[in-house]
Amino acid sequence: MLSIIQAAGWPIWPLIACSILAMALIIERFIALKTARVAPPKLLDEAITVSSKGVPAPDVVAQLAQNSALGEVLASGLRTLNSDPQATEEDVRGSMESTGRAVAHRLEKYLNALATIASAAPLLGLFGTVVGMIEIFGSQGGGNTMSGGNPAQLAHGISIALYNTAFGLIIAIPTLIFWRYFRSRVDDYLLSMELASEQFVRHLKRHAGR
């Protein structure tokens, strides 16, 4: 690997930095977007059960908010009723929507960075290719390609051009795939949270006297 890096020249270092950053962001997103941390399947049913006989106590609501992102959204509606028992359905819905927007922003965290790396990596590889081409032309020394060239410099320029192009694509393709995967996953979570919130608001209207 060290020999490949040396052969690729200094333009490879920005690509290596991009690869490390992309790997860190991918691992972080895998951890942050686990179903248990965003929208546990049984959480809505549990919240409905707890609130079926009235608005639960603030400590129960706090535990719900700490459970997951969906729990945070549902808890915001219960907090509104705890703070103002006369709150209307629109008040509860507005509170949950505001919390939902904050949660959505948190779920989309770093996705723009991944998209930027996926777009920038091929350009950085192209930049390395241009540097390699400059090395190649420089090896000719303005003379005849057959007799006036520097073979070592020519080979080094070719290696820079090829390695950087390859590295740029190797980084961009997986990063783009993971970005699209996380984007789709976040969209699915947001849809399920929106549906769960709507169902919870209807439940509160029926069972909390709203």
CSV table of C-alpha atoms in Angstrom, one decimal:
chain,number,residue,atom,x,y,z
A,1,MET,CA,0.0,0.0,0.0
A,2,LEU,CA,2.8,2.4,0.8
A,3,SER,CA,4.4,1.8,-2.5
A,4,ILE,CA,1.1,2.5,-4.3
A,5,ILE,CA,0.8,5.8,-2.3
A,6,GLN,CA,4.3,6.7,-3.3
A,7,ALA,CA,3.6,5.9,-6.9
A,8,ALA,CA,0.4,7.9,-6.9
A,9,GLY,CA,2.2,11.0,-5.7
A,10,TRP,CA,1.1,13.8,-3.5
A,11,PRO,CA,-2.4,14.3,-5.1
A,12,ILE,CA,-3.4,11.0,-3.5
A,13,TRP,CA,-3.4,12.5,0.0
A,14,PRO,CA,-6.6,14.5,-0.4
A,15,LEU,CA,-8.3,11.3,-1.6
A,16,ILE,CA,-7.0,9.4,1.4
A,17,ALA,CA,-8.4,12.1,3.7
A,18,CYS,CA,-11.8,11.8,1.9
A,19,SER,CA,-11.8,8.0,2.2
A,20,ILE,CA,-11.1,8.2,6.0
A,21,LEU,CA,-13.8,10.9,6.5
A,22,ALA,CA,-16.3,8.9,4.4
A,23,MET,CA,-15.6,5.7,6.3
A,24,ALA,CA,-16.1,7.6,9.6
A,25,LEU,CA,-19.4,9.1,8.5
A,26,ILE,CA,-20.7,5.8,7.2
A,27,ILE,CA,-20.0,4.0,10.5
A,28,GLU,CA,-21.5,6.9,12.4
A,29,ARG,CA,-24.7,6.9,10.3
A,30,PHE,CA,-25.0,3.1,10.6
A,31,ILE,CA,-25.0,3.5,14.4
A,32,ALA,CA,-27.2,6.6,14.5
A,33,LEU,CA,-29.8,5.2,12.1
A,34,LYS,CA,-30.5,1.9,13.9
A,35,THR,CA,-34.2,1.2,14.1
A,36,ALA,CA,-34.0,0.9,17.9
A,37,ARG,CA,-32.7,4.5,18.1
A,38,VAL,CA,-35.1,6.0,15.7
A,39,ALA,CA,-38.4,4.3,15.5
A,40,PRO,CA,-38.8,1.1,17.6
A,41,PRO,CA,-41.6,-1.0,16.1
A,42,LYS,CA,-43.7,-1.3,19.3
A,43,LEU,CA,-43.1,2.1,20.7
A,44,LEU,CA,-46.3,3.6,19.3
A,45,ASP,CA,-48.4,0.9,20.8
A,46,GLU,CA,-46.7,1.3,24.2
A,47,ALA,CA,-47.3,5.1,24.1
A,48,ILE,CA,-50.9,4.6,23.3
A,49,THR,CA,-51.3,2.1,26.1
A,50,VAL,CA,-49.7,4.4,28.6
A,51,SER,CA,-51.8,7.4,27.6
A,52,SER,CA,-55.1,5.5,27.2
A,53,LYS,CA,-56.4,6.5,30.6
A,54,GLY,CA,-55.1,10.1,30.5
A,55,VAL,CA,-51.9,12.1,30.0
A,56,PRO,CA,-49.1,10.3,31.8
A,57,ALA,CA,-46.9,12.0,34.5
A,58,PRO,CA,-43.9,14.2,33.4
A,59,ASP,CA,-41.4,11.5,34.4
A,60,VAL,CA,-43.0,9.0,32.1
A,61,VAL,CA,-43.1,11.5,29.3
A,62,ALA,CA,-39.4,12.2,29.9
A,63,GLN,CA,-38.6,8.5,29.6
A,64,LEU,CA,-40.5,8.3,26.4
A,65,ALA,CA,-38.6,11.2,25.0
A,66,GLN,CA,-35.3,9.5,25.8
A,67,ASN,CA,-36.3,6.3,24.2
A,68,SER,CA,-35.8,7.2,20.6
A,69,ALA,CA,-36.4,9.9,17.9
A,70,LEU,CA,-40.0,8.7,17.6
A,71,GLY,CA,-40.4,8.8,21.3
A,72,GLU,CA,-39.2,12.4,21.3
A,73,VAL,CA,-41.9,13.4,18.8
A,74,LEU,CA,-44.6,11.6,20.7
A,75,ALA,CA,-43.5,13.0,24.0
A,76,SER,CA,-43.7,16.6,22.7
A,77,GLY,CA,-47.4,16.1,22.2
A,78,LEU,CA,-47.8,14.8,25.8
A,79,ARG,CA,-45.7,17.7,27.2
A,80,THR,CA,-48.0,20.1,25.5
A,81,LEU,CA,-51.0,18.5,27.3
A,82,ASN,CA,-49.1,18.4,30.6
A,83,SER,CA,-48.3,22.1,30.4
A,84,ASP,CA,-51.7,23.1,29.1
A,85,PRO,CA,-54.6,20.7,29.7
A,86,GLN,CA,-56.8,22.9,27.6
A,87,ALA,CA,-54.5,22.7,24.6
A,88,THR,CA,-56.3,22.0,21.3
A,89,GLU,CA,-55.6,19.3,18.8
A,90,GLU,CA,-53.9,21.9,16.6
A,91,ASP,CA,-51.6,22.9,19.5
A,92,VAL,CA,-50.6,19.3,20.0
A,93,ARG,CA,-50.1,18.7,16.3
A,94,GLY,CA,-48.0,21.8,16.0
A,95,SER,CA,-45.7,20.9,18.8
A,96,MET,CA,-45.2,17.4,17.4
A,97,GLU,CA,-44.5,18.8,13.9
A,98,SER,CA,-41.9,21.2,15.3
A,99,THR,CA,-40.2,18.4,17.1
A,100,GLY,CA,-40.4,16.3,14.0
A,101,ARG,CA,-38.6,18.9,12.0
A,102,ALA,CA,-35.8,19.0,14.5
A,103,VAL,CA,-35.6,15.2,14.5
A,104,ALA,CA,-35.6,15.1,10.7
A,105,HIS,CA,-32.7,17.5,10.7
A,106,ARG,CA,-30.8,15.3,13.1
A,107,LEU,CA,-31.5,12.1,11.0
A,108,GLU,CA,-30.2,13.9,7.9
A,109,LYS,CA,-27.0,14.9,9.7
A,110,TYR,CA,-23.8,14.3,7.6
A,111,LEU,CA,-25.7,13.1,4.5
A,112,ASN,CA,-24.8,16.2,2.7
A,113,ALA,CA,-21.1,15.6,3.6
A,114,LEU,CA,-21.3,12.1,2.2
A,115,ALA,CA,-22.9,13.5,-1.0
A,116,THR,CA,-20.1,16.1,-1.3
A,117,ILE,CA,-17.4,13.4,-0.9
A,118,ALA,CA,-19.1,11.3,-3.6
A,119,SER,CA,-19.1,14.3,-5.9
A,120,ALA,CA,-15.6,15.6,-5.0
A,121,ALA,CA,-13.7,12.3,-5.1
A,122,PRO,CA,-13.8,11.9,-8.9
A,123,LEU,CA,-12.8,15.5,-9.4
A,124,LEU,CA,-9.9,15.0,-7.0
A,125,GLY,CA,-9.0,11.9,-9.1
A,126,LEU,CA,-9.2,14.0,-12.2
A,127,PHE,CA,-7.0,16.6,-10.7
A,128,GLY,CA,-4.4,13.8,-10.0
A,129,THR,CA,-4.7,12.7,-13.6
A,130,VAL,CA,-4.0,16.2,-14.8
A,131,VAL,CA,-0.9,16.4,-12.5
A,132,GLY,CA,0.2,13.1,-13.9
A,133,MET,CA,-0.2,14.4,-17.4
A,134,ILE,CA,1.9,17.4,-16.5
A,135,GLU,CA,4.6,15.1,-15.3
A,136,ILE,CA,4.4,13.1,-18.5
A,137,PHE,CA,4.8,16.2,-20.7
A,138,GLY,CA,7.5,17.5,-18.4
A,139,SER,CA,9.4,14.3,-18.9
A,140,GLN,CA,9.6,15.0,-22.6
A,141,GLY,CA,11.6,18.1,-21.9
A,142,GLY,CA,10.2,19.7,-25.0
A,143,GLY,CA,12.1,17.3,-27.1
A,144,ASN,CA,11.4,14.2,-29.2
A,145,THR,CA,9.2,11.7,-27.4
A,146,MET,CA,11.4,8.8,-28.5
A,147,SER,CA,14.7,10.2,-27.7
A,148,GLY,CA,14.4,13.2,-25.4
A,149,GLY,CA,12.1,11.8,-22.7
A,150,ASN,CA,13.0,10.8,-19.2
A,151,PRO,CA,11.7,7.2,-18.8
A,152,ALA,CA,11.6,7.3,-15.0
A,153,GLN,CA,9.7,10.6,-15.0
A,154,LEU,CA,7.4,9.4,-17.7
A,155,ALA,CA,6.5,6.2,-15.7
A,156,HIS,CA,6.0,8.3,-12.6
A,157,GLY,CA,3.6,10.6,-14.4
A,158,ILE,CA,1.6,7.6,-15.8
A,159,SER,CA,1.3,6.1,-12.4
A,160,ILE,CA,0.1,9.4,-10.9
A,161,ALA,CA,-2.5,9.7,-13.6
A,162,LEU,CA,-3.8,6.1,-13.3
A,163,TYR,CA,-3.7,5.7,-9.6
A,164,ASN,CA,-5.5,8.9,-8.8
A,165,THR,CA,-8.2,8.2,-11.3
A,166,ALA,CA,-8.7,4.7,-9.8
A,167,PHE,CA,-8.7,6.0,-6.3
A,168,GLY,CA,-11.2,8.7,-7.0
A,169,LEU,CA,-13.6,6.2,-8.4
A,170,ILE,CA,-13.0,3.6,-5.7
A,171,ILE,CA,-13.9,6.3,-3.1
A,172,ALA,CA,-16.8,7.9,-5.0
A,173,ILE,CA,-18.8,4.8,-5.9
A,174,PRO,CA,-19.2,3.2,-2.5
A,175,THR,CA,-19.8,6.6,-0.9
A,176,LEU,CA,-22.6,7.3,-3.4
A,177,ILE,CA,-24.1,3.9,-2.8
A,178,PHE,CA,-24.1,4.5,1.0
A,179,TRP,CA,-25.5,8.0,0.6
A,180,ARG,CA,-28.4,6.7,-1.4
A,181,TYR,CA,-29.0,3.9,1.1
A,182,PHE,CA,-29.0,6.3,4.1
A,183,ARG,CA,-31.1,8.8,2.2
A,184,SER,CA,-33.7,6.1,1.5
A,185,ARG,CA,-33.6,4.9,5.1
A,186,VAL,CA,-34.1,8.4,6.5
A,187,ASP,CA,-37.1,8.9,4.1
A,188,ASP,CA,-38.6,5.7,5.3
A,189,TYR,CA,-38.2,6.7,9.0
A,190,LEU,CA,-39.7,10.1,8.4
A,191,LEU,CA,-42.7,8.6,6.7
A,192,SER,CA,-43.3,6.1,9.5
A,193,MET,CA,-42.8,8.7,12.1
A,194,GLU,CA,-45.3,11.0,10.4
A,195,LEU,CA,-47.9,8.2,10.2
A,196,ALA,CA,-47.3,7.3,13.9
A,197,SER,CA,-47.6,10.9,15.0
A,198,GLU,CA,-50.9,11.3,13.1
A,199,GLN,CA,-52.2,8.1,14.7
A,200,PHE,CA,-51.1,9.3,18.2
A,201,VAL,CA,-52.8,12.7,17.8
A,202,ARG,CA,-56.1,10.9,16.9
A,203,HIS,CA,-55.6,8.7,20.0
A,204,LEU,CA,-55.0,11.7,22.2
A,205,LYS,CA,-58.1,13.4,20.8
A,206,ARG,CA,-60.2,10.3,21.7
A,207,HIS,CA,-58.7,9.4,25.1
A,208,ALA,CA,-57.4,12.6,26.5
A,209,GLY,CA,-60.6,14.5,26.1
A,210,ARG,CA,-59.3,16.6,23.1
